[in-house]
Coordinates of N, CA, C and O in Angstrom, one line a residue:
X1385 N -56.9 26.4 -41.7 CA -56.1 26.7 -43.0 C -54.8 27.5 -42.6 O -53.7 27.3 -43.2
X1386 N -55.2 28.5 -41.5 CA -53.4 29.2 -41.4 C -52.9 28.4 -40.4 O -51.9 28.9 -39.9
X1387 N -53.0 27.6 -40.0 CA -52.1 26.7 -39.3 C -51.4 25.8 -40.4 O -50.2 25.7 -40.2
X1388 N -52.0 25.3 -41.2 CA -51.4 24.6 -42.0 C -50.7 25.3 -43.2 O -50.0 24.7 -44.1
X1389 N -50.9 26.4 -43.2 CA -50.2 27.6 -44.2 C -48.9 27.6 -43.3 O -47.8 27.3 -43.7
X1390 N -49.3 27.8 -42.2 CA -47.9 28.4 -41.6 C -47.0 27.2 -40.8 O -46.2 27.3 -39.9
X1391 N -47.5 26.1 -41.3 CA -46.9 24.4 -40.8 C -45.3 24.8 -41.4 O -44.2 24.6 -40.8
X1392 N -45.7 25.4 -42.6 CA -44.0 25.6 -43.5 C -43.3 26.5 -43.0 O -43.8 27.6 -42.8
X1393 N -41.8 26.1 -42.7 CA -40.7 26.7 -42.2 C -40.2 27.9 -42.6 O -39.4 28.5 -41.8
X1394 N -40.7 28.4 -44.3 CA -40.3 29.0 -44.5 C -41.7 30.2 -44.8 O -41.4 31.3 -45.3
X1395 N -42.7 30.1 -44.5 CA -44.1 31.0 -43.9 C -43.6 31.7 -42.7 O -42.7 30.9 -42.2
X1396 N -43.7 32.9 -41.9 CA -43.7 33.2 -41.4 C -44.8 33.8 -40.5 O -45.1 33.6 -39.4
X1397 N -45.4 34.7 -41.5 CA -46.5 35.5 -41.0 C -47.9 35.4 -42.6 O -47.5 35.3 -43.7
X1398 N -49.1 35.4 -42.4 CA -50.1 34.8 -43.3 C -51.2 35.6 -42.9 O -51.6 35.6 -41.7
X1399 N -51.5 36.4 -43.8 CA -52.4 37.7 -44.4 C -53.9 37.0 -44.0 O -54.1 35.8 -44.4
X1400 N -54.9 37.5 -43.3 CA -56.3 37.5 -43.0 C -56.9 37.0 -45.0 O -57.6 36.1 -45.5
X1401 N -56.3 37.9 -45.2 CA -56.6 37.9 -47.0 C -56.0 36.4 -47.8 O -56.7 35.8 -48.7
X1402 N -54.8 36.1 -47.4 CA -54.3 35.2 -47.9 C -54.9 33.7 -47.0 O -54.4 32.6 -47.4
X1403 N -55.9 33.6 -45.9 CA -56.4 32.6 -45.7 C -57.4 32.6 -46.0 O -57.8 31.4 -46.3
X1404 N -58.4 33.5 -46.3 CA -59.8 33.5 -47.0 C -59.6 32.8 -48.2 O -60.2 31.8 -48.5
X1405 N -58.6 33.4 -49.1 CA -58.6 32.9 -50.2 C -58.0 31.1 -50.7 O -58.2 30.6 -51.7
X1406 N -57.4 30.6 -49.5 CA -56.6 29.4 -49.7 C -58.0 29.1 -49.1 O -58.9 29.0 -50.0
X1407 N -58.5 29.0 -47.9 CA -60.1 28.6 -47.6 C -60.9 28.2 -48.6 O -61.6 27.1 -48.7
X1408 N -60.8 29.3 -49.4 CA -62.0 29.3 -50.7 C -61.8 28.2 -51.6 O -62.7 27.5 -52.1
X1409 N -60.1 28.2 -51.8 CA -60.1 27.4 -53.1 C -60.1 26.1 -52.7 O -60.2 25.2 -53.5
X1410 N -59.8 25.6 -51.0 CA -59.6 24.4 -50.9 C -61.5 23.9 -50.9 O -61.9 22.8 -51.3
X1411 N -62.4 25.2 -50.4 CA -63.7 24.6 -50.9 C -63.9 23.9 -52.0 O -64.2 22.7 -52.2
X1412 N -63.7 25.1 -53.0 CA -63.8 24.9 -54.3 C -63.6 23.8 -55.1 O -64.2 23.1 -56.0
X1413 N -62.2 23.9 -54.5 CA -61.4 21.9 -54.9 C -62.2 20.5 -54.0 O -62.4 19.5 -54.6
X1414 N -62.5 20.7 -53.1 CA -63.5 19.8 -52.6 C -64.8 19.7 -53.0 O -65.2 18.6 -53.0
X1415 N -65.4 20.4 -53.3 CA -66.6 20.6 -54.1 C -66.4 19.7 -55.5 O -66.9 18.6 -55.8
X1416 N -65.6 20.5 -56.2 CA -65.4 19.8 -57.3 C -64.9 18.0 -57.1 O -65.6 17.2 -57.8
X1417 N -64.2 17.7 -56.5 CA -63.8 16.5 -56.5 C -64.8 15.3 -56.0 O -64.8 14.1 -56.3
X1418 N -65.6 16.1 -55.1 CA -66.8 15.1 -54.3 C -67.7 15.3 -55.6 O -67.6 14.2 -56.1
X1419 N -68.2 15.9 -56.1 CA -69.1 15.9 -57.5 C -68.8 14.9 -58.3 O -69.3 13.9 -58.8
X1420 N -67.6 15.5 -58.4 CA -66.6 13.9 -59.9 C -67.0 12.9 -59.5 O -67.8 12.2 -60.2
X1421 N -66.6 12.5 -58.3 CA -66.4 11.0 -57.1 C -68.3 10.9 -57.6 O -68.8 10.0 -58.3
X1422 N -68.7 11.6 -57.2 CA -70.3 11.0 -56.8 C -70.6 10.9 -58.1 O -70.9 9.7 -58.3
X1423 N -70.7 11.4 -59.2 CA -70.9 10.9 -60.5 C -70.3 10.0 -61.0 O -71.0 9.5 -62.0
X1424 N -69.1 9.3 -60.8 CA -68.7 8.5 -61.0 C -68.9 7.2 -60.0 O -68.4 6.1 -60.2
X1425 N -69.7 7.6 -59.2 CA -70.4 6.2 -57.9 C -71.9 6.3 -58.8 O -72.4 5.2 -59.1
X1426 N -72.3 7.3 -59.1 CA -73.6 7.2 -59.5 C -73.8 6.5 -61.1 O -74.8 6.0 -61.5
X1427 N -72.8 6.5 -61.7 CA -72.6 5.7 -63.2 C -72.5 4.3 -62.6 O -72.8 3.5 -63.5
X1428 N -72.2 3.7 -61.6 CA -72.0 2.1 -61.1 C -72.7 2.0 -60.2 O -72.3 1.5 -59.1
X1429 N -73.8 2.6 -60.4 CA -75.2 2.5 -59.5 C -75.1 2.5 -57.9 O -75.9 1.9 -57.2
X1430 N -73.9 3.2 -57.5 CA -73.8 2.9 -56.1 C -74.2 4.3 -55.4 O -74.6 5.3 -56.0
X1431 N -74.0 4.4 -54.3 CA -74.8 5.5 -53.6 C -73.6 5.8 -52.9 O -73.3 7.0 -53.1
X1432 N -72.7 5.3 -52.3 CA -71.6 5.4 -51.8 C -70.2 5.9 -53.0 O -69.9 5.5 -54.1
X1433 N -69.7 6.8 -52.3 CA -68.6 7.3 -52.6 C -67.1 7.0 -52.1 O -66.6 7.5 -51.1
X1434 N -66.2 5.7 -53.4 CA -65.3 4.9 -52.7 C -64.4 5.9 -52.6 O -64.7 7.1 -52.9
X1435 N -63.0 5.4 -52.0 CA -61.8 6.1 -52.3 C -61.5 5.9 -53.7 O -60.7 6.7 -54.2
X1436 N -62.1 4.6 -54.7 CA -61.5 4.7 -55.8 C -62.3 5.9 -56.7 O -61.9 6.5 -57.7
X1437 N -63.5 5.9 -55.9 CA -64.0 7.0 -57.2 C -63.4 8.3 -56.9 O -63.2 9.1 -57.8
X1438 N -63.0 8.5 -55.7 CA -61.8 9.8 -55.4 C -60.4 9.9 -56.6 O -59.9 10.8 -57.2
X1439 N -60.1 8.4 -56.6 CA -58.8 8.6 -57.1 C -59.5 8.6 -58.8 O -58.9 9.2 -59.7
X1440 N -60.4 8.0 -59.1 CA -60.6 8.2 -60.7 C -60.9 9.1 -61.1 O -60.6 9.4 -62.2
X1441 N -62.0 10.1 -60.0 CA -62.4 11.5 -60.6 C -61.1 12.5 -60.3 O -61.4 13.7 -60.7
X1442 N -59.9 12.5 -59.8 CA -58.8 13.0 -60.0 C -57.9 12.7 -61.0 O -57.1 13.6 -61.3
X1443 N -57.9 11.4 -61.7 CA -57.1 11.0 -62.5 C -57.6 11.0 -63.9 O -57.1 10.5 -64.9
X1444 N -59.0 11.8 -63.9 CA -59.4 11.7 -65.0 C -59.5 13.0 -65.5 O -60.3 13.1 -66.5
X1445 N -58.8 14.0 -65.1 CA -59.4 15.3 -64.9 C -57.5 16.1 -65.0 O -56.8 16.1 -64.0
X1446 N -57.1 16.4 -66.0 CA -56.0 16.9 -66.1 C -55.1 18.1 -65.1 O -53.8 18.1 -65.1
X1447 N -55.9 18.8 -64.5 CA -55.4 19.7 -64.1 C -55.0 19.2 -62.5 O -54.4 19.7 -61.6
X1448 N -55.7 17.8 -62.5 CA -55.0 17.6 -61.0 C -53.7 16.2 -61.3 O -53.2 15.4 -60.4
X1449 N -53.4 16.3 -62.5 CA -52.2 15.4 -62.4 C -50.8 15.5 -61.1 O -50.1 14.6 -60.6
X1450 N -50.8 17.3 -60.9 CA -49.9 17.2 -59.4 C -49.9 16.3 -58.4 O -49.0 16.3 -57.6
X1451 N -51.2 15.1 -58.3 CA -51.4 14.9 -57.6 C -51.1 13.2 -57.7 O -51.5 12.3 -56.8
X1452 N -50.5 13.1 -58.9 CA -50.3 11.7 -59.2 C -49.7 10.6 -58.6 O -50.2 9.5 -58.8
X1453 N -48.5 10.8 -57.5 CA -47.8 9.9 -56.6 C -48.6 10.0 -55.5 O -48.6 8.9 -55.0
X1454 N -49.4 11.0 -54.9 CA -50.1 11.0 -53.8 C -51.0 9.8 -54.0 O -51.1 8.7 -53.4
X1455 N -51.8 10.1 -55.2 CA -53.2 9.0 -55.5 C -52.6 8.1 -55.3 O -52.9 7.3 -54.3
X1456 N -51.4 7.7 -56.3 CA -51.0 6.0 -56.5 C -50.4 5.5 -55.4 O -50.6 4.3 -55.1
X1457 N -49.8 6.3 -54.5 CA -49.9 5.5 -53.0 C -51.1 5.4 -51.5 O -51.1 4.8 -50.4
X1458 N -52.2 6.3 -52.2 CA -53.2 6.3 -51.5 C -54.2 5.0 -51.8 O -55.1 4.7 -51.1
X1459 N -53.9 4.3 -52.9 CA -54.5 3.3 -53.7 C -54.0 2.1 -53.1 O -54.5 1.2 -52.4
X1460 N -52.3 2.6 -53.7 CA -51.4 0.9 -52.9 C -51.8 0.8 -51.6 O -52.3 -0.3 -51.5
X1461 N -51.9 1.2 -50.7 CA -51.9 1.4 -49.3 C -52.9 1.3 -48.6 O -52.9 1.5 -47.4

């Protein structure tokens, strides 16, 4: 995680504190998204978890709209 904190040009130096916490929430956000995904595989009786149920349990879920050009070219592609 602080490598990829500090990927940006304009990061310099990245607090012991400030990677625990980006750590946590990218848990957090993975947790949650793999849940959505698998409830949404488990509603179409599948046991597998597609990329589409990735992109529907994000696109169904408001607070990750940021993430809307990413999905729609993760789809096309």
């Amino acid at each position: 995680v602080k490598a990829i904190m500090k990927a940006d040009p304009d990061v310099v130096m990245v607090s012991q504190d400030a990677t625990v916490v980006m750590t946590k929430a990218c848990e957090m956000f993975i947790m949650d998204v793999t849940q959505r995904a698998g409830l949404r595989s488990h509603a179409e009786g599948r046991k597998m978890v597609t990329l589409h149920d990735i992109v529907y349990a994000l696109h169904e879920c408001p607070e990750f709209d940021f993430l809307t050009g990413l999905l729609n070219n993760a789809v096309y592609h």
